[in-house]
XYZ file of N, CA and C in Angstrom:
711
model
N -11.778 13.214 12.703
C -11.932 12.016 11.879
C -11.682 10.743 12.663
N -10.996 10.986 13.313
C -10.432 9.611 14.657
C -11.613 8.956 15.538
N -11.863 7.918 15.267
C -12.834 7.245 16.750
C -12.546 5.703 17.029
N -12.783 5.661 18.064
C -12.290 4.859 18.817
C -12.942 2.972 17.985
N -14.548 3.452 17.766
C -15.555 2.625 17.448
C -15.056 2.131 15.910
N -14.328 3.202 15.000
C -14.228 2.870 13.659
C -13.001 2.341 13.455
N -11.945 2.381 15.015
C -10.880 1.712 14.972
C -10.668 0.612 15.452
N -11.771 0.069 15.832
C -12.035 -1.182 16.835
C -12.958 -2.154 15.175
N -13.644 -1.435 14.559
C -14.075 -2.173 13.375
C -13.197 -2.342 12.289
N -12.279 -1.612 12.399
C -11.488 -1.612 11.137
C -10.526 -3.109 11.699
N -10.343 -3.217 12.764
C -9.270 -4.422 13.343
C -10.207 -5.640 13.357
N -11.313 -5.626 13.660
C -12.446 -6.810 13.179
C -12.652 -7.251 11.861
N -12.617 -5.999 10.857
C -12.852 -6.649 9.254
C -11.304 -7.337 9.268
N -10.078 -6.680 9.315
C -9.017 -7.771 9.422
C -8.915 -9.045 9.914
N -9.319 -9.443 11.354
C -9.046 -10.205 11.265
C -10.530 -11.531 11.084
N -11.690 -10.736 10.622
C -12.512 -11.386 9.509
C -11.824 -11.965 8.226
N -11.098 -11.132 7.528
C -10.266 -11.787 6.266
C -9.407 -12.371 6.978
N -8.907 -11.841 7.979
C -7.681 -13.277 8.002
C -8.866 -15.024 8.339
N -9.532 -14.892 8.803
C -10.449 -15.910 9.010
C -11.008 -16.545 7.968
N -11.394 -15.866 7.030
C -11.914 -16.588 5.875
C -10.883 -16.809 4.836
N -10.199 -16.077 4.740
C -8.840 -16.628 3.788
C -7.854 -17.475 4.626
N -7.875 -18.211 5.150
C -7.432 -19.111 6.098
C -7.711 -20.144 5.981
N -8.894 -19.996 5.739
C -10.085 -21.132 5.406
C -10.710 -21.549 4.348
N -9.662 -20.946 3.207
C -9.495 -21.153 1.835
C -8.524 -21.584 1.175
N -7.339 -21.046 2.095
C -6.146 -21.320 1.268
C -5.026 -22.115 1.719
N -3.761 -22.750 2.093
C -3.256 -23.110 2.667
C -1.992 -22.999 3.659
N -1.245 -22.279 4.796
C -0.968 -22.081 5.350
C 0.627 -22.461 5.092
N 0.766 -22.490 3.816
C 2.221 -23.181 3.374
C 2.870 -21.875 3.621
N 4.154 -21.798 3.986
C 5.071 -20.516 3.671
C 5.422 -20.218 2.484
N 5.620 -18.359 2.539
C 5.796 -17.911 1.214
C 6.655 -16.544 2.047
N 7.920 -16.334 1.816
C 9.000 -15.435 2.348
C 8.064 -15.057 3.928
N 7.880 -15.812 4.667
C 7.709 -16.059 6.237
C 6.239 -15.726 6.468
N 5.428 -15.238 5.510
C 4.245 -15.237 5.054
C 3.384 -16.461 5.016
N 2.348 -17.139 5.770
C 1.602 -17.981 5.188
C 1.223 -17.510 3.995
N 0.936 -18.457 3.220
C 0.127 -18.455 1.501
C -1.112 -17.720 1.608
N -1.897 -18.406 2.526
C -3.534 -17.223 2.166
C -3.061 -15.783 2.518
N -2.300 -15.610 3.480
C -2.278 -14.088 3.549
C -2.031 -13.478 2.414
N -1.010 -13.787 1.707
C -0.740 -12.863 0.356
C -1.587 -12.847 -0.587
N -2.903 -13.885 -0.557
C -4.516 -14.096 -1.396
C -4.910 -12.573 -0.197
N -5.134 -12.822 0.600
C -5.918 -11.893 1.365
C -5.457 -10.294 1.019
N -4.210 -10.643 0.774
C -3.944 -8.614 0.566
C -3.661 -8.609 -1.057
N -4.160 -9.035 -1.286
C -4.435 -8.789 -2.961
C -5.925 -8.311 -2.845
N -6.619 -8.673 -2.181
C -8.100 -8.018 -1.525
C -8.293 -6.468 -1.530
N -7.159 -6.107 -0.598
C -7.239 -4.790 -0.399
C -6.285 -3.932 -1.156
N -5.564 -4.580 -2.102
C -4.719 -3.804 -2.800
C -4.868 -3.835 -4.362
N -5.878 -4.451 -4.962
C -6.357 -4.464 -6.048
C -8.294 -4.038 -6.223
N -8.904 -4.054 -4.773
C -10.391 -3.954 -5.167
C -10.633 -2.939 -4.126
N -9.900 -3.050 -2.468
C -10.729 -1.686 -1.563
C -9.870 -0.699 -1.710
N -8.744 -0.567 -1.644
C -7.903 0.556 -2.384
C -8.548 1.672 -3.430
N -7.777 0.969 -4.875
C -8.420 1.377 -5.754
C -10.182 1.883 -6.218
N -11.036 0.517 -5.615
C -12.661 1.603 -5.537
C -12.612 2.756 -5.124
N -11.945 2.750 -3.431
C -12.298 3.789 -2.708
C -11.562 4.949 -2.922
N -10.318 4.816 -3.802
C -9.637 5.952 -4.294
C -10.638 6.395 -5.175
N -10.968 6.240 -6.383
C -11.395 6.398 -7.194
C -12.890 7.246 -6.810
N -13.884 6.859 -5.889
C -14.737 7.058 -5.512
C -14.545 8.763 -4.749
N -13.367 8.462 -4.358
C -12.998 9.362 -3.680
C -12.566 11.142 -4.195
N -11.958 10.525 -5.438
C -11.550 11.191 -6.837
C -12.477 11.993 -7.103
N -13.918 10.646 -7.426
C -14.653 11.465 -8.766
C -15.946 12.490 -7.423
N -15.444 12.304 -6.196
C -16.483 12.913 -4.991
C -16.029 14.536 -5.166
N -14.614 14.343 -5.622
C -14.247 15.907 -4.974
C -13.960 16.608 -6.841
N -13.857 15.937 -7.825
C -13.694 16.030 -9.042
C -12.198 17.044 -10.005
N -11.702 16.083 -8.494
C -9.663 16.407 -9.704
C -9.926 16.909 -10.796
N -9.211 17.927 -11.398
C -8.919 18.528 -12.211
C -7.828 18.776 -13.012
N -6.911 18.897 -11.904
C -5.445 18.874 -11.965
C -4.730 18.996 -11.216
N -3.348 18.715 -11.111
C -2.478 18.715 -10.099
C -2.666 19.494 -8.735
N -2.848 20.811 -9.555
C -3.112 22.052 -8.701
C -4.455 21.585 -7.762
N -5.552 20.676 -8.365
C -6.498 20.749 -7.758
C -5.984 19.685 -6.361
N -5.662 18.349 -6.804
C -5.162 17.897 -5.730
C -4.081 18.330 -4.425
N -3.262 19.113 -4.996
C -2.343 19.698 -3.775
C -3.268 20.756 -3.082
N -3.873 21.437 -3.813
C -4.578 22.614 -2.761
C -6.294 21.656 -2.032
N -6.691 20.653 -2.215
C -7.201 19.993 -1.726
C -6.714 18.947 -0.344
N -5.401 18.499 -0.723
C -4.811 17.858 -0.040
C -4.388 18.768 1.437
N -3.892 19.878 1.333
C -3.660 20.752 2.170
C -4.224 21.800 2.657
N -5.418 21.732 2.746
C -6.703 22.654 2.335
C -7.307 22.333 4.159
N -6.953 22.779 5.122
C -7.539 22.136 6.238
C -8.815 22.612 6.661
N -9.564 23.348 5.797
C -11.014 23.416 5.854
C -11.886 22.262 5.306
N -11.258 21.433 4.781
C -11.996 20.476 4.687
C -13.091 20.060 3.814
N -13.908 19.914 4.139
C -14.925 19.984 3.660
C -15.769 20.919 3.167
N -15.646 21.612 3.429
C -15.885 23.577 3.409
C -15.325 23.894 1.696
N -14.246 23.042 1.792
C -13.328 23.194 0.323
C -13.537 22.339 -0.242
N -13.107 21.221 -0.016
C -13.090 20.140 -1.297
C -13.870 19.068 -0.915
N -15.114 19.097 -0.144
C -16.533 18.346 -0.072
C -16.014 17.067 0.781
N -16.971 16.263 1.018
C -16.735 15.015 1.855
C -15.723 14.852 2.036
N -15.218 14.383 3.302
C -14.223 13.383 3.967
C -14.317 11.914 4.171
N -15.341 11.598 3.410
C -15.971 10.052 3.769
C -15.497 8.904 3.097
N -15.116 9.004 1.950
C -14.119 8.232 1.401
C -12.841 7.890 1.865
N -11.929 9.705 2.349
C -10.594 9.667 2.651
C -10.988 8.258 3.987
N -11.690 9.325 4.797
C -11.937 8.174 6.024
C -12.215 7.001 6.073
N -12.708 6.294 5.121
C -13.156 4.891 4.642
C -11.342 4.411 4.790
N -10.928 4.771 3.391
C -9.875 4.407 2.942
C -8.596 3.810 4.186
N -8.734 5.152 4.796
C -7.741 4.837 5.551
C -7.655 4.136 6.968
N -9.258 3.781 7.576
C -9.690 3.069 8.051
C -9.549 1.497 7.564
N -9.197 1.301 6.266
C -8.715 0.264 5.838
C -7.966 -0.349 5.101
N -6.850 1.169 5.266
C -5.412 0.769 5.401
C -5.013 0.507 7.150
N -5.195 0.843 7.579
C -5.441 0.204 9.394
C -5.759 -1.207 9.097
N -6.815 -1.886 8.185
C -7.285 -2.868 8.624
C -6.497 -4.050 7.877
N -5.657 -3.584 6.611
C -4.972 -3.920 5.777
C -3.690 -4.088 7.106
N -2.944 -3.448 7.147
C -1.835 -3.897 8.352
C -2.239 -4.407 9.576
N -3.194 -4.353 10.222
C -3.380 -5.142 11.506
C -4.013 -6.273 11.341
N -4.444 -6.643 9.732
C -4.666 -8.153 10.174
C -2.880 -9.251 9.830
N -1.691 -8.453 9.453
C -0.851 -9.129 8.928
C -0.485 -9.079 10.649
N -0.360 -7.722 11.290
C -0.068 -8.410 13.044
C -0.171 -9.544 13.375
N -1.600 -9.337 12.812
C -2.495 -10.855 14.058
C -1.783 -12.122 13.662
N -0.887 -11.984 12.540
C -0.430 -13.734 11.860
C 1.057 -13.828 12.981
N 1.457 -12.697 13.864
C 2.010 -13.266 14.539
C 1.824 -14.040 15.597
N 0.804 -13.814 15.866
C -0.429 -14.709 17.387
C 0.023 -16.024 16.921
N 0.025 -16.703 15.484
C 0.024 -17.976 14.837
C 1.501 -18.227 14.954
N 2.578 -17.654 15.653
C 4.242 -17.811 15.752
C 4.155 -18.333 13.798
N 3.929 -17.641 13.168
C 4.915 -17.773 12.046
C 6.098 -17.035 11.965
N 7.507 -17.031 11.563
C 8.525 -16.671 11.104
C 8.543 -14.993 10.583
N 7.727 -14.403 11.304
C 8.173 -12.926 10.604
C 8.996 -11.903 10.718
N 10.000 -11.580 9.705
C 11.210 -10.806 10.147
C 10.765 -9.661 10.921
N 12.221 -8.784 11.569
C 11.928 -7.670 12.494
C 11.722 -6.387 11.914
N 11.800 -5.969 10.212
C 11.780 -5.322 9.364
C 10.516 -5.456 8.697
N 9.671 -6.693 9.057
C 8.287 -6.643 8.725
C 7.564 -5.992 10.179
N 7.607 -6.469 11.108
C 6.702 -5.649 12.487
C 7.375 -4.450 12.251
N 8.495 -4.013 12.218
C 8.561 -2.164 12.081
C 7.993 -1.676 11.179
N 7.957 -2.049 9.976
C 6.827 -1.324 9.141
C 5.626 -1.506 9.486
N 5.026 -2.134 9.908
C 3.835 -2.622 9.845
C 3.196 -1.904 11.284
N 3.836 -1.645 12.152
C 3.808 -1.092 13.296
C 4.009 0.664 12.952
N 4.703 0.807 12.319
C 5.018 2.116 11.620
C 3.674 2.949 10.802
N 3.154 2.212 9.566
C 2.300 2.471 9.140
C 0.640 2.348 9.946
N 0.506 1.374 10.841
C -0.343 1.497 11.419
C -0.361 2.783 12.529
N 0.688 3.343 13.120
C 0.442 4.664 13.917
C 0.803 5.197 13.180
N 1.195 5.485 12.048
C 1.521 6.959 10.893
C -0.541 7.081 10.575
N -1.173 5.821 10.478
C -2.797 6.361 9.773
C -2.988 7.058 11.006
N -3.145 6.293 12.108
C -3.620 6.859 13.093
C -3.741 8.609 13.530
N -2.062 8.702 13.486
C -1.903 10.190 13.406
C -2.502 10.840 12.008
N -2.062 10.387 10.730
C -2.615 11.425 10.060
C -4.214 11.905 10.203
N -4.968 10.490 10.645
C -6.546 10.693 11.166
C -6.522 11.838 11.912
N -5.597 12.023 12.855
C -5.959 12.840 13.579
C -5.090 14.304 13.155
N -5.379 14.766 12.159
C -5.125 15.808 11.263
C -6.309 16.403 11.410
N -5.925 17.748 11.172
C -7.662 19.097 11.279
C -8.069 18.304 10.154
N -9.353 17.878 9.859
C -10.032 17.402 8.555
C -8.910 17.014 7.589
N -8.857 17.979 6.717
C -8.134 17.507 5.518
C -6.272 17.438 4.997
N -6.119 17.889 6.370
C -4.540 17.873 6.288
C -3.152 17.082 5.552
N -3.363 16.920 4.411
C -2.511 15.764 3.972
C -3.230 14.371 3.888
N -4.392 14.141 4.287
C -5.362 12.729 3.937
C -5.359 12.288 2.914
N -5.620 13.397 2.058
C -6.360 13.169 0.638
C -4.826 12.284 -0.466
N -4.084 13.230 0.135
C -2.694 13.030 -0.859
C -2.233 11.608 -0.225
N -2.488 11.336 0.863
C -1.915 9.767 1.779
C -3.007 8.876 1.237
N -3.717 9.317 0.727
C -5.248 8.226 0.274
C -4.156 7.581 -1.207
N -3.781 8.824 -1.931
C -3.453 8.682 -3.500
C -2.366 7.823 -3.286
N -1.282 8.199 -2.100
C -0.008 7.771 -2.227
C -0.391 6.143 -2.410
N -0.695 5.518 -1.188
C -0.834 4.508 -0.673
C -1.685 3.787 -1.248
N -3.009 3.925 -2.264
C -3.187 3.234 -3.302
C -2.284 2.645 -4.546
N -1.770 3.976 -5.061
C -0.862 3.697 -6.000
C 0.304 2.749 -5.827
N 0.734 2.755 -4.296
C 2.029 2.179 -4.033
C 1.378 0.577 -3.579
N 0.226 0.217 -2.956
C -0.610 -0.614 -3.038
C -0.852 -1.648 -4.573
N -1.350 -0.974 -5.351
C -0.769 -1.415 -7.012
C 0.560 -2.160 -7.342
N 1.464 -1.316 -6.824
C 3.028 -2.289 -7.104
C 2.761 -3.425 -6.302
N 2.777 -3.242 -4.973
C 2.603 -4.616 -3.899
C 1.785 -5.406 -4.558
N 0.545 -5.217 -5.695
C -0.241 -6.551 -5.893
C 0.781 -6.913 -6.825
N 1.425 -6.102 -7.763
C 1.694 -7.275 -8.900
C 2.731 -7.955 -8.384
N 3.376 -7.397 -7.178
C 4.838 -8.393 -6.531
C 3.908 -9.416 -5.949
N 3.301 -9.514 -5.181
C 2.144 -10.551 -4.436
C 1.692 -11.061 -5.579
N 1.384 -11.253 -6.766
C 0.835 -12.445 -7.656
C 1.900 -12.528 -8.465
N 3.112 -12.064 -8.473
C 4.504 -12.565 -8.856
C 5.073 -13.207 -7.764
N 5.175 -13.341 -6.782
C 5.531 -14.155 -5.806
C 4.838 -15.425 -5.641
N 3.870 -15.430 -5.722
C 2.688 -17.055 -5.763
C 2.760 -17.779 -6.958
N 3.469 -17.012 -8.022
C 3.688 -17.816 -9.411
C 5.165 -17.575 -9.744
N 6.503 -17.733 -9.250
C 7.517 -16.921 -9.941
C 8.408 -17.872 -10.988
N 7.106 -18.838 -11.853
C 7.651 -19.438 -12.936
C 6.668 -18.491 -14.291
N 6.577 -17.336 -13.875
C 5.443 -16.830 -15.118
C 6.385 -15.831 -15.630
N 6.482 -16.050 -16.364
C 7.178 -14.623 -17.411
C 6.474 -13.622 -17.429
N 5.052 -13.844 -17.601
C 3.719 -12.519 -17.636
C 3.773 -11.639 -16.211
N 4.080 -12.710 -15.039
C 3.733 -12.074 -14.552
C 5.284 -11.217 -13.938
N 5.825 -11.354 -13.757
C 7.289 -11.261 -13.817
C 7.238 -9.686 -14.269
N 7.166 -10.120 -16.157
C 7.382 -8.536 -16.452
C 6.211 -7.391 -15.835
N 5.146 -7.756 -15.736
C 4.252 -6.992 -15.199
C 4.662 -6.532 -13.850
N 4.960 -7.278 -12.743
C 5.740 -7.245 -11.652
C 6.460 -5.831 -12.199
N 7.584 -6.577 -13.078
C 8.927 -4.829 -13.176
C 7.942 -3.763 -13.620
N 6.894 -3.872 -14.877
C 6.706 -2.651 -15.116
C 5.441 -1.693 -13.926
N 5.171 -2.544 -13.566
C 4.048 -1.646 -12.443
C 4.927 -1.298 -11.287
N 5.613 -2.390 -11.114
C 6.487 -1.727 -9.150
C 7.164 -0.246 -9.901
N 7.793 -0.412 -10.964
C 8.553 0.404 -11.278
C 7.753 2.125 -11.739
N 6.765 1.649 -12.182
C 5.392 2.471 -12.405
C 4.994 3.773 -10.897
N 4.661 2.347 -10.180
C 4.662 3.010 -8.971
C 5.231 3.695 -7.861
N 6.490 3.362 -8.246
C 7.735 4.076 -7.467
C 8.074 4.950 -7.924
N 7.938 5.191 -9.326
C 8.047 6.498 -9.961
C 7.445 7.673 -9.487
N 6.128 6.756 -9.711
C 5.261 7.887 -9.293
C 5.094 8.662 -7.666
N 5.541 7.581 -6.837
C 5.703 7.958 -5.257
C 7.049 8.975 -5.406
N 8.010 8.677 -6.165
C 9.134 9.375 -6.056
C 9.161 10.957 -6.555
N 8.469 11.053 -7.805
C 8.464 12.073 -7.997
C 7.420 12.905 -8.275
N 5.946 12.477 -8.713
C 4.919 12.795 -8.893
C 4.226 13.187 -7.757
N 4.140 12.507 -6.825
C 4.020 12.835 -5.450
C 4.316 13.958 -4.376
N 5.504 14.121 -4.852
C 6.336 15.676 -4.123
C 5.926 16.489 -5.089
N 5.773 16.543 -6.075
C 5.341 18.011 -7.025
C 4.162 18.311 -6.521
N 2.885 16.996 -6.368
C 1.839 17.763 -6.046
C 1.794 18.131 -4.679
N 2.518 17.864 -3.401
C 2.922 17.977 -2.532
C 3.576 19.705 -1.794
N 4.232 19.896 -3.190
C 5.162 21.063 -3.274
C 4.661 21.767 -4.147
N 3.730 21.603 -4.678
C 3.016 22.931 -6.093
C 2.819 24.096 -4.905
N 2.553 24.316 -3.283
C 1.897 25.085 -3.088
C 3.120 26.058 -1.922
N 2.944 27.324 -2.180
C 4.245 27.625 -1.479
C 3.926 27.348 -0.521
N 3.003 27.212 0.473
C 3.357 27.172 1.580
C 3.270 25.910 2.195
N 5.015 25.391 2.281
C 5.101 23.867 2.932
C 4.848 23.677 4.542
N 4.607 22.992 4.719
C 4.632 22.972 6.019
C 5.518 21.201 6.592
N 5.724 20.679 7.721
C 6.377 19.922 7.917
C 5.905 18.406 7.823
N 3.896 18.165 7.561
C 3.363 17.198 7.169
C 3.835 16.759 5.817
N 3.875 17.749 4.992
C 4.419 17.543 3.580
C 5.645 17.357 3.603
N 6.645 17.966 4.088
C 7.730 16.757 4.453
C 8.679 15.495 4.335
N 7.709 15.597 5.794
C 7.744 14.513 5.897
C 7.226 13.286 4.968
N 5.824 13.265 4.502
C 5.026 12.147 3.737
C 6.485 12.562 1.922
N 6.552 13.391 2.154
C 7.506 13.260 0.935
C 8.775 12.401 0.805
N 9.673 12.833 2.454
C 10.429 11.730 2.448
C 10.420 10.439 2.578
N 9.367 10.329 3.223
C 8.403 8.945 3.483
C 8.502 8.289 2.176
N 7.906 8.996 1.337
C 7.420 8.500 -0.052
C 8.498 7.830 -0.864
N 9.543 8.562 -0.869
C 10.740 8.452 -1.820
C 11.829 7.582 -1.359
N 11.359 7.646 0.176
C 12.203 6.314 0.731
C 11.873 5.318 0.313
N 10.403 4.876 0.280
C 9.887 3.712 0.158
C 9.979 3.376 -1.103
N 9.886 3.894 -2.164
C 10.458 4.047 -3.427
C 11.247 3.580 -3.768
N 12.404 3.874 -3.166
C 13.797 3.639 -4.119
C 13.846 1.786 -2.538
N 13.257 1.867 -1.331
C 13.902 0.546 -1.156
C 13.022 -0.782 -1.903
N 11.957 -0.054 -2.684
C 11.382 -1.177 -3.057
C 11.587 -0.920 -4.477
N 12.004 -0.681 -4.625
C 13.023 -0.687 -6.505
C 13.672 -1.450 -6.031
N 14.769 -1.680 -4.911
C 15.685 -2.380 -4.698
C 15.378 -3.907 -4.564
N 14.329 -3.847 -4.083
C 13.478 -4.961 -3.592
C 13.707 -5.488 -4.816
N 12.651 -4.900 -6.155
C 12.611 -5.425 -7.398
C 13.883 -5.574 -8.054
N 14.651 -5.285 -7.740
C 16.070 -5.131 -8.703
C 16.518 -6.867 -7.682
N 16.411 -7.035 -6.645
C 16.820 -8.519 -6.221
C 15.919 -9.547 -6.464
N 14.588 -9.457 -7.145
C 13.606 -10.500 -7.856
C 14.335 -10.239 -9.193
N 14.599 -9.483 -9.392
C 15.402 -9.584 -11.185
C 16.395 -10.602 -11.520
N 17.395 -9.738 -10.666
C 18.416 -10.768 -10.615
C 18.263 -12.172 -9.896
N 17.560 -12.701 -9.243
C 17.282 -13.906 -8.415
C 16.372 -14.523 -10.227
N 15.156 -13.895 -10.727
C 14.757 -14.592 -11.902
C 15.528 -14.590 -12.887
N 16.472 -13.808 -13.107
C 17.491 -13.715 -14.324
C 18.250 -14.948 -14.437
N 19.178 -15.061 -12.802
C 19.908 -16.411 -12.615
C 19.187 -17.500 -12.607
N 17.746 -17.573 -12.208
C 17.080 -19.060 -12.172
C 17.182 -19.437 -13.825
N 16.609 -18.453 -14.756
C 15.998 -19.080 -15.866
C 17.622 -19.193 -16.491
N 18.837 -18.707 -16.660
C 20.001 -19.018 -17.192
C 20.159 -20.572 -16.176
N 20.098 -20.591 -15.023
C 20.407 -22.211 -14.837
C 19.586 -23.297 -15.550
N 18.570 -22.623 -15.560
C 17.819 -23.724 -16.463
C 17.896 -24.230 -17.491
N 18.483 -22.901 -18.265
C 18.499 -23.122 -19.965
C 19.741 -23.931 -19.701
N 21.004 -23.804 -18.670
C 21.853 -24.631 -18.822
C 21.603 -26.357 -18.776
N 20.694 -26.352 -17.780
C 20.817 -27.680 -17.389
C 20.111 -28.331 -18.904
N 18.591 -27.360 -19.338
C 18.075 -27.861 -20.667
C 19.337 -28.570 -22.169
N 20.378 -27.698 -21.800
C 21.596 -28.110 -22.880
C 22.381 -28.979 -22.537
């Protein structure tokens, strides 16, 4: 699934969006973030995500749990659960989704050292899983990383507005939605099949880490909006 040519395009459509959302939006800071960037990954985390999951879904035609775990781990591939062309899309642009937030360091903005380790992290975690026999855990890293993609938009359009109540609660109930589901929905279909092996794992602990630190995440926008709007109502009296 790995080539050199589709990894050299996937780093061009990035930093294509970083180019045109640049050139839309304004370069103000937002938690060490320029402003268009967080327009720009609402891009891929509300419209190429989700299509290409979905597309991806109705290619191989889920059934049930069972169908996804023995698909997911199924390293015949295609032989079993039909095209790889979606998974490969997808994750070709989750690559392209993290290496255009790299490139905003070229621009010396302010980005913590806990943003390049993830971001550096997830970009060689696709890499390797690409280079999985065909279907090795792809399919299930396609599902994870959409879904967990979903929470990140509604924090990203709760962050660009964090005087909205709408969006606020939507914020808690989707991050919280989605962490659920990485936490525990994830390892069942992961683990429906006896025979684990150490890819599953791993993407499990992966999963549940990321989970509970970005609950945490949300649990410090809570309390940070909880205390704003009580100062307010004070000062209002």
């Amino acid at each position: 699934m790995f080539s050199i040519e589709k990894a050299l395009l996937s780093v061009a459509l990035g930093l294509a969006v970083n180019a045109v959302y640049s050139s839309l939006y304004p370069a103000t800071l937002l938690d060490g973030s320029p402003l268009w960037s967080w327009y720009s990954a609402t891009l891929y985390q509300a419209v190429s995500f989700p299509i290409l999951c979905y597309l991806m879904v109705a290619d191989k035609g889920f059934r049930s749990v069972e169908d996804i775990a023995n698909c997911s781990w199924d390293n015949k591939g295609e032989e079993r659960c039909g095209s790889m062309f979606y998974e490969e899309c997808l994750m070709y642009m989750v690559i392209s989704y993290f290496v255009k937030d790299m490139f905003i360091l070229l621009k010396n903005y302010h980005i913590n050292f806990h943003f390049i380790i993830h971001h550096l992290v997830c970009i060689i975690g696709s890499y390797v899983i690409l280079g999985f026999p065909r279907n090795g855990g792809v399919t299930a890293f396609c599902l994870g990383i959409t879904e967990l993609e979903l929470g990140s938009f509604a924090m990203s359009r709760y962050l660009l507005n964090t005087t909205s109540p709408f969006l606020f609660y939507t914020y808690v109930l989707i991050m919280t939605f989605s962490n659920l589901i990485a936490a525990i929905a994830l390892p069942y279909v992961l683990f429906v099949k006896s025979d684990v092996d150490l890819r599953q794992v791993v993407l499990v602990v992966t999963s549940v880490t990321l989970s509970v630190t970005r609950q945490l995440a949300l649990g410090n926008h809570c309390i940070l909006w909880f205390k704003t709007n009580n100062e307010s109502k004070k000062l209002k009296n």
